[in-house]
Coordinates of C-alpha atoms and ligand atoms in Angstrom, one line a residue:
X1 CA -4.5 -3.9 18.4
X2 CA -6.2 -7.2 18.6
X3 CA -4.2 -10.3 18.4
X4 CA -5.6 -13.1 16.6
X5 CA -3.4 -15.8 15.6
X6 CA -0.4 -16.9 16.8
X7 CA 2.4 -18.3 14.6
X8 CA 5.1 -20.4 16.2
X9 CA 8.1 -20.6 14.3
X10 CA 10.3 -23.7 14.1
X11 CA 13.1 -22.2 11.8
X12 CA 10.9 -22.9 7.8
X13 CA 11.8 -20.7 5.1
X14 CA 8.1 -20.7 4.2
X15 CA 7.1 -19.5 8.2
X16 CA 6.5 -15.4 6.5
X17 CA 4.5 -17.4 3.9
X18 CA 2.4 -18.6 6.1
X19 CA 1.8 -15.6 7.7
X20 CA 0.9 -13.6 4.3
X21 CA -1.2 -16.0 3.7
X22 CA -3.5 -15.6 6.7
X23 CA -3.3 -11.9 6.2
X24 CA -4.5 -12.1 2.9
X25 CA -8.0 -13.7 4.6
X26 CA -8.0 -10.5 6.9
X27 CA -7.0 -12.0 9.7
X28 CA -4.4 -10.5 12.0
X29 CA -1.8 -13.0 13.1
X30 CA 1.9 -12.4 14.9
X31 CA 5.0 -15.2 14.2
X32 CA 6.8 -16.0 17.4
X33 CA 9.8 -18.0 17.7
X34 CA 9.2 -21.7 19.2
X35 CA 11.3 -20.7 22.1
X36 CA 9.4 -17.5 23.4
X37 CA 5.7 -18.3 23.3
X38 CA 4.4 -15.4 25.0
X39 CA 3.0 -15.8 28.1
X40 CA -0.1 -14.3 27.7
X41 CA -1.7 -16.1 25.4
X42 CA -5.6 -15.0 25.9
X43 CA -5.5 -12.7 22.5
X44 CA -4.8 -15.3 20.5
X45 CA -8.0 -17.4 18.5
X46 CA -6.2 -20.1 17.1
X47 CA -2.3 -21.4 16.9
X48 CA -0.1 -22.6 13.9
X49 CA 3.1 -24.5 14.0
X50 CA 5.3 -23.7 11.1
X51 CA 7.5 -26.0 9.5
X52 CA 11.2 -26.6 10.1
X53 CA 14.3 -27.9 8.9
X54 CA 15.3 -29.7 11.6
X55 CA 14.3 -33.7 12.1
X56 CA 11.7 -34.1 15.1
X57 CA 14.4 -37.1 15.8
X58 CA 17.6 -34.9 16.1
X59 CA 18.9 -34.3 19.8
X60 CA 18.4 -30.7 19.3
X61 CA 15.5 -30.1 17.7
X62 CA 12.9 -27.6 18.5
X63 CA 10.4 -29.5 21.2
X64 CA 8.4 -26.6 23.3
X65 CA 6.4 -26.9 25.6
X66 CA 2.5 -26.9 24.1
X67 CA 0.9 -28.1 27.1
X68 CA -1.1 -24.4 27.3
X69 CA -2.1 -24.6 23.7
X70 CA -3.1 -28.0 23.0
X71 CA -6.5 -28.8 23.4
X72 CA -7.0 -25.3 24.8
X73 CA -6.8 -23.6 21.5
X74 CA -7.6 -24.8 17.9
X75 CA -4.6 -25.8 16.3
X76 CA -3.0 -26.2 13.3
X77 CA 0.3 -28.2 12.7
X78 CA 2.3 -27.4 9.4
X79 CA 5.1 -30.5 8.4
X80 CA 7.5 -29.9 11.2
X81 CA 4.9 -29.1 13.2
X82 CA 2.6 -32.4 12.0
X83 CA 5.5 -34.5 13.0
X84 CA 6.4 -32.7 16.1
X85 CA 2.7 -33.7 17.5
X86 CA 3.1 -37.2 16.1
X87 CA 6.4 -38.1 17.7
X88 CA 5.8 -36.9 21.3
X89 CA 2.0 -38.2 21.4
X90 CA 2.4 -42.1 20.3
X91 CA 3.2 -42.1 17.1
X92 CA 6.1 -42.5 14.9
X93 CA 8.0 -40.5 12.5
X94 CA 11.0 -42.3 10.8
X95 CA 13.4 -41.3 8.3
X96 CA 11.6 -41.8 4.7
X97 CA 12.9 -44.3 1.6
X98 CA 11.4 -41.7 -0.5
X99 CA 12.6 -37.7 0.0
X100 CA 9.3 -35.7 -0.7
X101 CA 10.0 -32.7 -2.6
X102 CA 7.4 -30.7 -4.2
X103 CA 4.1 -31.2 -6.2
X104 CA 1.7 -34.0 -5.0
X105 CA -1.8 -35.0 -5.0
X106 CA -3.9 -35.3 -2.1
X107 CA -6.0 -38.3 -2.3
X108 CA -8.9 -40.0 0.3
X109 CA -9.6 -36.9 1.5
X110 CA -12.6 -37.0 3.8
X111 CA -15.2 -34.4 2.6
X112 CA -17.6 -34.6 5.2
X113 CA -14.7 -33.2 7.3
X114 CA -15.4 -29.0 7.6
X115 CA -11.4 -29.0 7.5
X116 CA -11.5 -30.1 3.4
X117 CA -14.4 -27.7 2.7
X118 CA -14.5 -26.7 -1.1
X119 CA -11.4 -28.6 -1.1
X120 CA -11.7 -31.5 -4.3
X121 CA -10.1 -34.8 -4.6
X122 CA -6.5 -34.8 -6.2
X123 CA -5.8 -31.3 -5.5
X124 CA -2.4 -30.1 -5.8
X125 CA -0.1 -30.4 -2.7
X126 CA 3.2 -29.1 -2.1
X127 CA 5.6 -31.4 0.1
X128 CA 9.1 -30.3 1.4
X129 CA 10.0 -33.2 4.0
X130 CA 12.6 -35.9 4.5
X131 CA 11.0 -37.5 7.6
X132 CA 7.3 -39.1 7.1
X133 CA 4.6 -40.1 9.9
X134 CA 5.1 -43.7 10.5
X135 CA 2.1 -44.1 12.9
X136 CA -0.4 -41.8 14.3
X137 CA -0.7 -40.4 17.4
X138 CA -3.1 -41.4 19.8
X139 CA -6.9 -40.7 19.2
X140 CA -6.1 -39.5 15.5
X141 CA -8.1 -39.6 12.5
X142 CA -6.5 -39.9 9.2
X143 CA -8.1 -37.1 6.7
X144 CA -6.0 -37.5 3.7
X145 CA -3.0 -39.1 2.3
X146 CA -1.0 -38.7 -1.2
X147 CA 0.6 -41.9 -3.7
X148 CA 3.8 -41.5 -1.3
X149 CA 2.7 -40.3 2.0
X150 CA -0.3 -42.3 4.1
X151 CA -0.5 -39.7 7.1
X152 CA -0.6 -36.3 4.6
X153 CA -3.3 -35.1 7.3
X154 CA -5.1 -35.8 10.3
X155 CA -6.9 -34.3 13.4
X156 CA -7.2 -35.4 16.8
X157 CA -10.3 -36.7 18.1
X158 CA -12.2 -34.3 21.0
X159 CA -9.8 -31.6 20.7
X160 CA -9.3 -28.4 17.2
X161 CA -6.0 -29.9 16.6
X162 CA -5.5 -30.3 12.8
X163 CA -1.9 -31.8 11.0
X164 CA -1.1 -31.4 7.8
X165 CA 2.4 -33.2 6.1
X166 CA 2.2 -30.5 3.3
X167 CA 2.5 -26.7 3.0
X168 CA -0.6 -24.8 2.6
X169 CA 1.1 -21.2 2.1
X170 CA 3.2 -22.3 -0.7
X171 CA 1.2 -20.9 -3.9
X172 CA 1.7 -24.1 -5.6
X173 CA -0.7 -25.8 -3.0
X174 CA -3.9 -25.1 -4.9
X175 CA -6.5 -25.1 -2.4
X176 CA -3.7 -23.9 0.3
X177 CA -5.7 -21.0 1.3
X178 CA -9.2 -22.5 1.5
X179 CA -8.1 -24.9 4.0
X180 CA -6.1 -22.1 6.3
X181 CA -9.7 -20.3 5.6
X182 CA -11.5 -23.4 6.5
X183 CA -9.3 -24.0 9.6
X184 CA -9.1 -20.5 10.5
X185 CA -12.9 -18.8 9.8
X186 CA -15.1 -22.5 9.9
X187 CA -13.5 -24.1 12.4
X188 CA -11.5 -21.3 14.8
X189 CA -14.2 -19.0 14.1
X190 CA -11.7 -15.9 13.9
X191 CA -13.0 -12.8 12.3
X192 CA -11.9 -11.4 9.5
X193 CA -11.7 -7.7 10.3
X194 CA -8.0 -7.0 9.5
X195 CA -8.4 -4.4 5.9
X196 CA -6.9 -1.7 5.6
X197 CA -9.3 0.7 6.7
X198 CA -9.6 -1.3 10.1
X199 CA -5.5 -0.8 10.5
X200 CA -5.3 2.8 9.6
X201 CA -8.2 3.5 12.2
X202 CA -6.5 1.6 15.0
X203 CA -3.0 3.3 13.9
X204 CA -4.1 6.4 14.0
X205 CA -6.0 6.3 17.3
X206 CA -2.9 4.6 19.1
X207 CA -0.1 6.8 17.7
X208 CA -2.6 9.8 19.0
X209 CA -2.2 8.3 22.2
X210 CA 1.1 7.0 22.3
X211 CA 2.7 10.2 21.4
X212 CA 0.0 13.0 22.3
X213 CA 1.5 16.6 22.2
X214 CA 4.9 15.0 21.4
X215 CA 7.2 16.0 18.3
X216 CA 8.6 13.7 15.7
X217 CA 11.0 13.6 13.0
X218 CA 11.1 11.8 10.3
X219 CA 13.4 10.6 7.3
X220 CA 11.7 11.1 3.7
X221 CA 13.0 8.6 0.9
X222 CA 11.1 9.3 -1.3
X223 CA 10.2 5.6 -0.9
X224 CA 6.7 3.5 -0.1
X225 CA 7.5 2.8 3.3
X226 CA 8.7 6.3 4.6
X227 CA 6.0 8.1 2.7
X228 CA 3.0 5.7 4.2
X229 CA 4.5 6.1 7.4
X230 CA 4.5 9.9 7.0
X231 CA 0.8 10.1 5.7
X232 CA -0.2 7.7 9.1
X233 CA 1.5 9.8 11.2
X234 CA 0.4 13.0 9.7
X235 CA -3.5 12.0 10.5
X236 CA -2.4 11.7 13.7
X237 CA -0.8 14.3 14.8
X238 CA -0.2 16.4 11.5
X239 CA 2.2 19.3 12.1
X240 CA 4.2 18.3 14.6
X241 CA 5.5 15.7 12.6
X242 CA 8.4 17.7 10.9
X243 CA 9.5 15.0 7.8
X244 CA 12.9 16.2 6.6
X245 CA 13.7 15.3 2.6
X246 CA 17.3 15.0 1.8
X247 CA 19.1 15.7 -1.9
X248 CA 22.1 13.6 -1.8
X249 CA 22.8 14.6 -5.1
X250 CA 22.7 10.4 -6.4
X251 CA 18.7 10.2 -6.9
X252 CA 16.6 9.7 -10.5
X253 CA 16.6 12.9 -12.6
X254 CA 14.3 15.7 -11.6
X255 CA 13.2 13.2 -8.8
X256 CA 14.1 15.7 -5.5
X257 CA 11.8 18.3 -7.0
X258 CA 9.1 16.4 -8.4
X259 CA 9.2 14.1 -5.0
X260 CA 9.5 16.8 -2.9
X261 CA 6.6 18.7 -4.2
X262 CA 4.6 15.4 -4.4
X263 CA 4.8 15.8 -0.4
X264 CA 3.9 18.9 -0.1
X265 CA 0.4 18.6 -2.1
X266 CA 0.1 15.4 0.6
X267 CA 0.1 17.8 3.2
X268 CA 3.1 17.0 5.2
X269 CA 5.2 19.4 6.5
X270 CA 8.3 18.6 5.0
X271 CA 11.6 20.4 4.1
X272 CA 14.3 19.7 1.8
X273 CA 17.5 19.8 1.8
X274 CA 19.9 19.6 -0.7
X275 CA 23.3 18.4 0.5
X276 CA 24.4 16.9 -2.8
X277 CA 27.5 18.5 -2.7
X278 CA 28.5 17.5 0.9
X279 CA 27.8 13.9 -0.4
X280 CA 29.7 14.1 -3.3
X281 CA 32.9 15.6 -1.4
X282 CA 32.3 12.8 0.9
X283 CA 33.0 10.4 -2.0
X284 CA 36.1 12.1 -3.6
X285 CA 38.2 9.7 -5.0
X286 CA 35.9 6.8 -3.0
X287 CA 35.7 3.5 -5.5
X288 CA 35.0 0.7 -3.2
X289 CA 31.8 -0.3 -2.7
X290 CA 31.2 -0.3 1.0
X291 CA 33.9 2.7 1.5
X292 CA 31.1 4.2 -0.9
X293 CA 28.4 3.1 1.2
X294 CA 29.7 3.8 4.8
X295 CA 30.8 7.8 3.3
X296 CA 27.2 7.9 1.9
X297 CA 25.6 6.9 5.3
X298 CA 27.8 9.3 7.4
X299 CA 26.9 12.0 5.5
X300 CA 23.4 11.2 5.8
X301 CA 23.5 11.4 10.0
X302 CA 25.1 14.0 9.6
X303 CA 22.4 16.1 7.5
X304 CA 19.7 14.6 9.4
X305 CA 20.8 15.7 12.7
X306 CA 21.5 19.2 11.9
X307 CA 18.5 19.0 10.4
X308 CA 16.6 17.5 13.1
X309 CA 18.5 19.9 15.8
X310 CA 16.3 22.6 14.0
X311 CA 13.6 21.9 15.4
X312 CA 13.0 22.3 19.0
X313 CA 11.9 19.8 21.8
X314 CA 11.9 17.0 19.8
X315 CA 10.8 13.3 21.2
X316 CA 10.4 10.9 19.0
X317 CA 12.1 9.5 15.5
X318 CA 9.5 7.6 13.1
X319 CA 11.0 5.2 10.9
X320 CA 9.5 3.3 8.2
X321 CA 10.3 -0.2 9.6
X322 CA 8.6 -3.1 8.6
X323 CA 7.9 -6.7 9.5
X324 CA 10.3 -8.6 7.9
X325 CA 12.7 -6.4 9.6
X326 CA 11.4 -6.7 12.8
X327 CA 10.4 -10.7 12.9
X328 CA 12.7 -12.7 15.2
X329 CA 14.5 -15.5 13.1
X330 CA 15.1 -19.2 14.5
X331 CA 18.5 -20.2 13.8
X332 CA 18.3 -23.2 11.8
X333 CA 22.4 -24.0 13.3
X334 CA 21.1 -24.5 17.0
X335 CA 18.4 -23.8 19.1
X336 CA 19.3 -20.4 20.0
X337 CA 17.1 -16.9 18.3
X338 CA 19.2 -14.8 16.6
X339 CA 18.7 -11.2 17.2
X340 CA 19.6 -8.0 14.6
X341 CA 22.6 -6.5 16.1
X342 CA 22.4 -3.0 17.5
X343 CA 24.3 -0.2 17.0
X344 CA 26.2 1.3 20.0
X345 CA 24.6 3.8 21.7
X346 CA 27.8 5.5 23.3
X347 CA 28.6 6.9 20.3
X348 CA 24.9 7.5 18.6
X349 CA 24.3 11.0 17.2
X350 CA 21.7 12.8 19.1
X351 CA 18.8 12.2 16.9
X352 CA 19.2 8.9 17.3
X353 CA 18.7 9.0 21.2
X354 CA 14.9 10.1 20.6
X355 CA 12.4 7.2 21.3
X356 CA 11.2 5.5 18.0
X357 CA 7.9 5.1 16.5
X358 CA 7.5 2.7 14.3
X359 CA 3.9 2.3 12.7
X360 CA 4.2 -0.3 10.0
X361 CA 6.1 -2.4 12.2
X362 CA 4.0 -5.3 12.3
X363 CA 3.4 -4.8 8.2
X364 CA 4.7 -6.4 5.3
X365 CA 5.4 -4.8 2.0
X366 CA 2.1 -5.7 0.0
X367 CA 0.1 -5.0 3.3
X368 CA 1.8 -1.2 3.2
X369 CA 1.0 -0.5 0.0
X370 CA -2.4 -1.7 0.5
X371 CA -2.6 0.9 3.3
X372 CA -0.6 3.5 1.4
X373 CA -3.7 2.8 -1.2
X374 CA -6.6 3.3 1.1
X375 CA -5.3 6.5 2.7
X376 CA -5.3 7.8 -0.8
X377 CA -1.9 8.1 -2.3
X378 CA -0.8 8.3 -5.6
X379 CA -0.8 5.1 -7.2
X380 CA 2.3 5.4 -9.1
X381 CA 4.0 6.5 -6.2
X382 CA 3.2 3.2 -4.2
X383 CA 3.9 1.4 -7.3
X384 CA 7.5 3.0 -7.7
X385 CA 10.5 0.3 -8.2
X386 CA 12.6 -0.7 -5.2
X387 CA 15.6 2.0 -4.9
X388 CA 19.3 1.5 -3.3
X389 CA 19.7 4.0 -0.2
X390 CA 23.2 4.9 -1.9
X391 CA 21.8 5.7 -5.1
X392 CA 23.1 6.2 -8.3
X393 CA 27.0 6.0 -6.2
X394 CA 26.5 1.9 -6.2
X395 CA 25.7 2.2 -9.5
X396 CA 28.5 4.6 -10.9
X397 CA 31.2 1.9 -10.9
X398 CA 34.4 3.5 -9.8
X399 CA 35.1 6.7 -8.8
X400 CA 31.9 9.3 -8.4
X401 CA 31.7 12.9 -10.1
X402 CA 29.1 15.3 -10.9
X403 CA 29.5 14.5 -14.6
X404 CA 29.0 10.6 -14.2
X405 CA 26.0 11.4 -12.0
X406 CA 24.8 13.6 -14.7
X407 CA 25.7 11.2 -17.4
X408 CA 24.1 8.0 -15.7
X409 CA 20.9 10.4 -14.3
X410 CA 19.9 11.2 -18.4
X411 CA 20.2 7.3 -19.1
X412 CA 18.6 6.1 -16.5
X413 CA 15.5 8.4 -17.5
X414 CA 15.4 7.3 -20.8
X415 CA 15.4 3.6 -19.8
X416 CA 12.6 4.3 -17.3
X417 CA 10.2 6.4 -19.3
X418 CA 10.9 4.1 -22.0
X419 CA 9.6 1.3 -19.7
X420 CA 6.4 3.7 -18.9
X421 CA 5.8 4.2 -22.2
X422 CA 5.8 0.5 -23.6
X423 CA 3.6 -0.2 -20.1
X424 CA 6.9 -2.9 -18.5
X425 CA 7.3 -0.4 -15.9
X426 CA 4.5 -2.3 -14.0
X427 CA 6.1 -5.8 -15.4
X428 CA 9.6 -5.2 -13.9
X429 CA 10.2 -5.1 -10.3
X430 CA 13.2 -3.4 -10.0
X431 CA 15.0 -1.5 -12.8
X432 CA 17.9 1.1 -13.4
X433 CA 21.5 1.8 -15.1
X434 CA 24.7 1.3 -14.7
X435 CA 27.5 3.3 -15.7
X436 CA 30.8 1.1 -16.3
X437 CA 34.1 2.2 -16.0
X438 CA 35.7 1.5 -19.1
X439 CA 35.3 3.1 -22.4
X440 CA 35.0 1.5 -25.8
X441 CA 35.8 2.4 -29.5
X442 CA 32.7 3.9 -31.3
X443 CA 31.9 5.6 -34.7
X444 CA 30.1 8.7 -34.9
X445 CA 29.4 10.6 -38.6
X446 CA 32.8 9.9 -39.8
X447 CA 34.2 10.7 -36.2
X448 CA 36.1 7.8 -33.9
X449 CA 34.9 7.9 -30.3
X450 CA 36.5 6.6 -27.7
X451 CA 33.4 6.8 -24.8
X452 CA 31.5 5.4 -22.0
X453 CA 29.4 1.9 -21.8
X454 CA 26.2 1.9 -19.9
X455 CA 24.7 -1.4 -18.8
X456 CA 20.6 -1.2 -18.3
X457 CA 19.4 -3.7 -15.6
X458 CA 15.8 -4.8 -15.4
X459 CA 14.5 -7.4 -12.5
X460 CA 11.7 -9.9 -12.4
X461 CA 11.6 -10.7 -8.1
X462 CA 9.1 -10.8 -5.1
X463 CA 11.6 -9.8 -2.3
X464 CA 14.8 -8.6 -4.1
X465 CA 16.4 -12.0 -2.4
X466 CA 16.4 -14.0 -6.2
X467 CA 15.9 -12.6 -9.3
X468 CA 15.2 -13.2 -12.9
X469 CA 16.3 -10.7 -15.5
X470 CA 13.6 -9.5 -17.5
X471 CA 13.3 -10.9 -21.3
X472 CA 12.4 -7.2 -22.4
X473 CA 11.3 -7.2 -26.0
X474 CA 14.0 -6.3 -28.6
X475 CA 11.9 -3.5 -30.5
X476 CA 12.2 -2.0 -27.0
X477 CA 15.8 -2.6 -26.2
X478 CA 16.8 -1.2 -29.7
X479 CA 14.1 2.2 -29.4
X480 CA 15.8 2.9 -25.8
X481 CA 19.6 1.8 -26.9
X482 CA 19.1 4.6 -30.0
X483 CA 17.5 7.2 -27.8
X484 CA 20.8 6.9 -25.3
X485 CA 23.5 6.5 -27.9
X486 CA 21.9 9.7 -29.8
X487 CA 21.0 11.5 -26.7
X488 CA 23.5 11.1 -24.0
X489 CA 26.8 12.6 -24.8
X490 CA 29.7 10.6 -23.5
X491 CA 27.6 7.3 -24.4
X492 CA 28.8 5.6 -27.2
X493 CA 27.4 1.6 -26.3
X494 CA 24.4 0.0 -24.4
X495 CA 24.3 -3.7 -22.9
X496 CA 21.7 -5.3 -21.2
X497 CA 22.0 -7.5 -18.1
X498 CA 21.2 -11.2 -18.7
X499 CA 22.1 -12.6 -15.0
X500 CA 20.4 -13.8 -12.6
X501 CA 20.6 -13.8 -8.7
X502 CA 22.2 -15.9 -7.7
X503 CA 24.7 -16.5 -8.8
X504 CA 24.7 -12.5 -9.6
X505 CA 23.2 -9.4 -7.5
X506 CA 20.5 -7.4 -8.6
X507 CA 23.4 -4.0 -8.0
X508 CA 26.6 -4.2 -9.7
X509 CA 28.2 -3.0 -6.6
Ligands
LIG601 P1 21.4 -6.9 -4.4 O1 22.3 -6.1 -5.2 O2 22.0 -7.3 -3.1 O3 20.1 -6.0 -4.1 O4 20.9 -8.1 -5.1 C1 18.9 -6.5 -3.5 C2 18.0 -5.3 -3.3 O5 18.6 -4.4 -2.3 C3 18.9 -3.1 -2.8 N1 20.2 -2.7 -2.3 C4 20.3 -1.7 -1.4 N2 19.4 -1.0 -0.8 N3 21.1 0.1 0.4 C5 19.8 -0.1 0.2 O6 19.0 0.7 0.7 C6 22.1 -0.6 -0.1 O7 23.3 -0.4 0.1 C7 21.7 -1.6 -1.1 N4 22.3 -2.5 -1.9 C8 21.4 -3.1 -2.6 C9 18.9 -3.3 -4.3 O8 18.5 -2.2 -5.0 C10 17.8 -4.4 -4.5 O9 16.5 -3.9 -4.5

């Protein structure tokens, strides 16, 4: 795969922004901590410096070493980054009067410059920075500045090295992604030959090399990423990739059969297997959440290794990773890189032991579906809402038994064909219900009930990390409330969700 740009990471939240952003030109680019630059940097067309929330002036601050990029490679410094070159190359940056946070105008912009191509006077900035760029650093040219901010961009004479005070990859920036275009393709001249079709090609050929004759495995969710991942793999090596489907009994109604035999008319070799009643013994009498969750993920090793025992010579295990997962985070508490814990591998079940192959590794989420859409596959499957691994256990609160499941299955159903039909389903990005553990006074006919509450949850997010709850029209909430009071027996009362995260989760549990 051919490297293009090179992101160095100073610890920003907006860092993945940035990188989505420069994918969305179709152009391949790779976020590396400050810390580990790698060594070889020859792949790489061009450089960024992210942002950071650290003070250039603070003892331990990020300050690598850029003496093999700098003037070697064009180069674009974001906020932290700005500053960074500012402070250590005769300039000044000094704690500001005013804090500049959010929305400003970019003003004297210098138009002649290829940097502020397409790019008009008083465009829409967004800042995020205490410190500000009291002087320049040598042999700079000022390109732009804002009411508060004099320095808001400049470039250094005789060498690609652009800075910039403000964030480009922040949406609010209007013309943020015409100047990393301008910077990137005018400027750095890197192609823009990162689609979709390019990645599944070069996927495709290198997993046929990487794994040749070789078996794999491979966990079905029923899920975007594992089902992309299963469709890349299957071009490459098609049946010897054995996927492996498993019923744990706590998925949407009808939604093993109907996902199961989606696979199948995809051409993957995939069995099911339904161990929903080895889950639900596993959560006898289980009400805590993470008791619930750790029993739920046992059982789940355990299934998939007999499963994946079945098949003989095995040598790899394919998971659906993806970037996010994968991306090394600066710690903003101290210079150090943080990496994901492993699990031990004394005590790892066998399957586990296999060499992994991960092919959307170096993808994130909009990126798979966008390959998941190219290769062909149903759009409503690559459009499916977000799902718990645990299922409809984190969202039985309480104890678990087959009649809750069955209870909160037929509600949930409702809600999300309801959503279908009144065309929200695309509108939410996350949706489901919850069955609560208490039961309320009701009147049937001229019958007292004495039944269950159900609580319907629908999501407005981009990454599950905040969320809005959805203001779903009434005629809808009353139309769906009906059909679950009239339909669901054991129901007698519906709420709806108005929280948001935070302070609330998306899950109950
Ligand atoms: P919360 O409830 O933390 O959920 O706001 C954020 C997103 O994560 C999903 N979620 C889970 N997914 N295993 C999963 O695979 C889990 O244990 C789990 N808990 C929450 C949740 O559905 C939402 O999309």
């Amino acid at each position: 795969m051919q490297n293009n740009v090179l992101i160095l990471d100073f610890g920003s939240q907006y860092t993945q922004l940035i990188a989505r952003r420069v994918r969305e030109l179709n152009i391949y680019c790779e976020i590396h901590p400050y810390n580990k630059i790698p060594e070889n940097l020859e792949p790489f067309k061009a450089v960024i410096l992210s942002g950071s929330p650290f003070s250039v002036r603070a003892e331990d601050a990020p300050h690598p070493d850029l003496s093999q990029i700098r003037g070697h490679k064009p180069l674009l410094a974001v906020c932290y980054g700005a500053q960074y070159l500012a402070h250590f190359n005769g300039g000044s940056v000094e704690a500001s009067d005013i804090r500049e946070f959010g929305r400003a105008k970019l003003s004297m912009i210098k138009a002649e410059e290829d940097f502020f191509k397409d790019i008009p006077e008083n465009t829409n900035v967004w800042m995020s920075h205490g410190d500000t760029i009291a002087k320049l650093p040598e042999n700079a040219v000022r390109l732009a500045s804002t009411t508060d901010v004099l320095n808001a961009a400049y470039r250094i004479e005789g060498e690609e090295t652009y800075a910039i005070q403000f964030h480009p990859e922040v949406y609010h920036s209007t013309h943020g992604k015409q100047l990393l275009e301008n910077f990137l393709v005018n400027i750095a001249n890197v192609e823009q030959s990162w689609t979709p079709a390019a990645f599944v090609d070069t996927t495709v050929a290198s997993l046929k090399e990487q794994i040749g004759d070789g078996k794999v495995v491979l966990g079905l969710s029923g899920g975007v990423d594992s089902t992309v991942a299963a469709i890349l793999l299957n071009k490459a090596i098609g049946k010897n990739l054995y996927c492996i489907f498993v019923n744990n009994g706590l998925l949407r109604k009808n939604e093993f059969e109907s996902v199961l035999h989606q696979y199948k008319d995809m051409g993957l070799n995939v069995k099911g297997v339904d161990a929903s009643e080895r889950f639900l013994k596993a959560l006898k009498d289980e009400s805590d959440p993470e008791r619930k969750r750790k029993a739920i993920g046992n059982a789940f090793i355990e299934v998939f290794d007999d499963e994946a025992h079945q098949v003989s010579d095995v040598d790899w295990l394919a998971q659906g990773t993806i970037y996010p997962d994968v991306i090394e985070s600066v710690s903003v508490n101290g210079p150090s890189v943080t990496i994901k814990s492993h699990h031990n591998v004394g005590g790892l079940p066998d399957f586990m032991k296999l060499k992994i192959v991960e092919p959307l590794r170096m993808l994130f989420k909009d990126e798979v579906r966008r390959v998941g859409k190219e290769m062909g596959i149903d759009p409503e499957l690559l459009g499916r809402h977000p799902f718990p691994g645990p299922g409809l256990a984190i969202r039985i609160l309480g104890d678990i038994t087959a009649e809750k499941v069955r209870i909160l299955q037929e509600v949930d159903a409702i809600f999300i064909n309801g959503l279908r039909k009144w065309e929200l389903y695309d509108k939410v990005w996350q949706a489901g219900a919850i069955l609560l553990p208490v039961n309320s006074v009701g009147v049937m006919g001229d019958e007292r009930t004495y039944e269950k509450v159900v609580a319907l949850r629908a999501v407005e997010s981009t990454d599950g990390m905040t969320a809005d709850w959805v203001n779903l029209p009434y005629e809808f909430l009353q139309e769906v409330s009906n059909h679950i009071i009239n339909r669901v027996k054991g129901v007698n009362r519906v709420v709806y969700d108005i929280s948001s995260k935070p302070p609330a989760t998306i899950e109950w549990e």
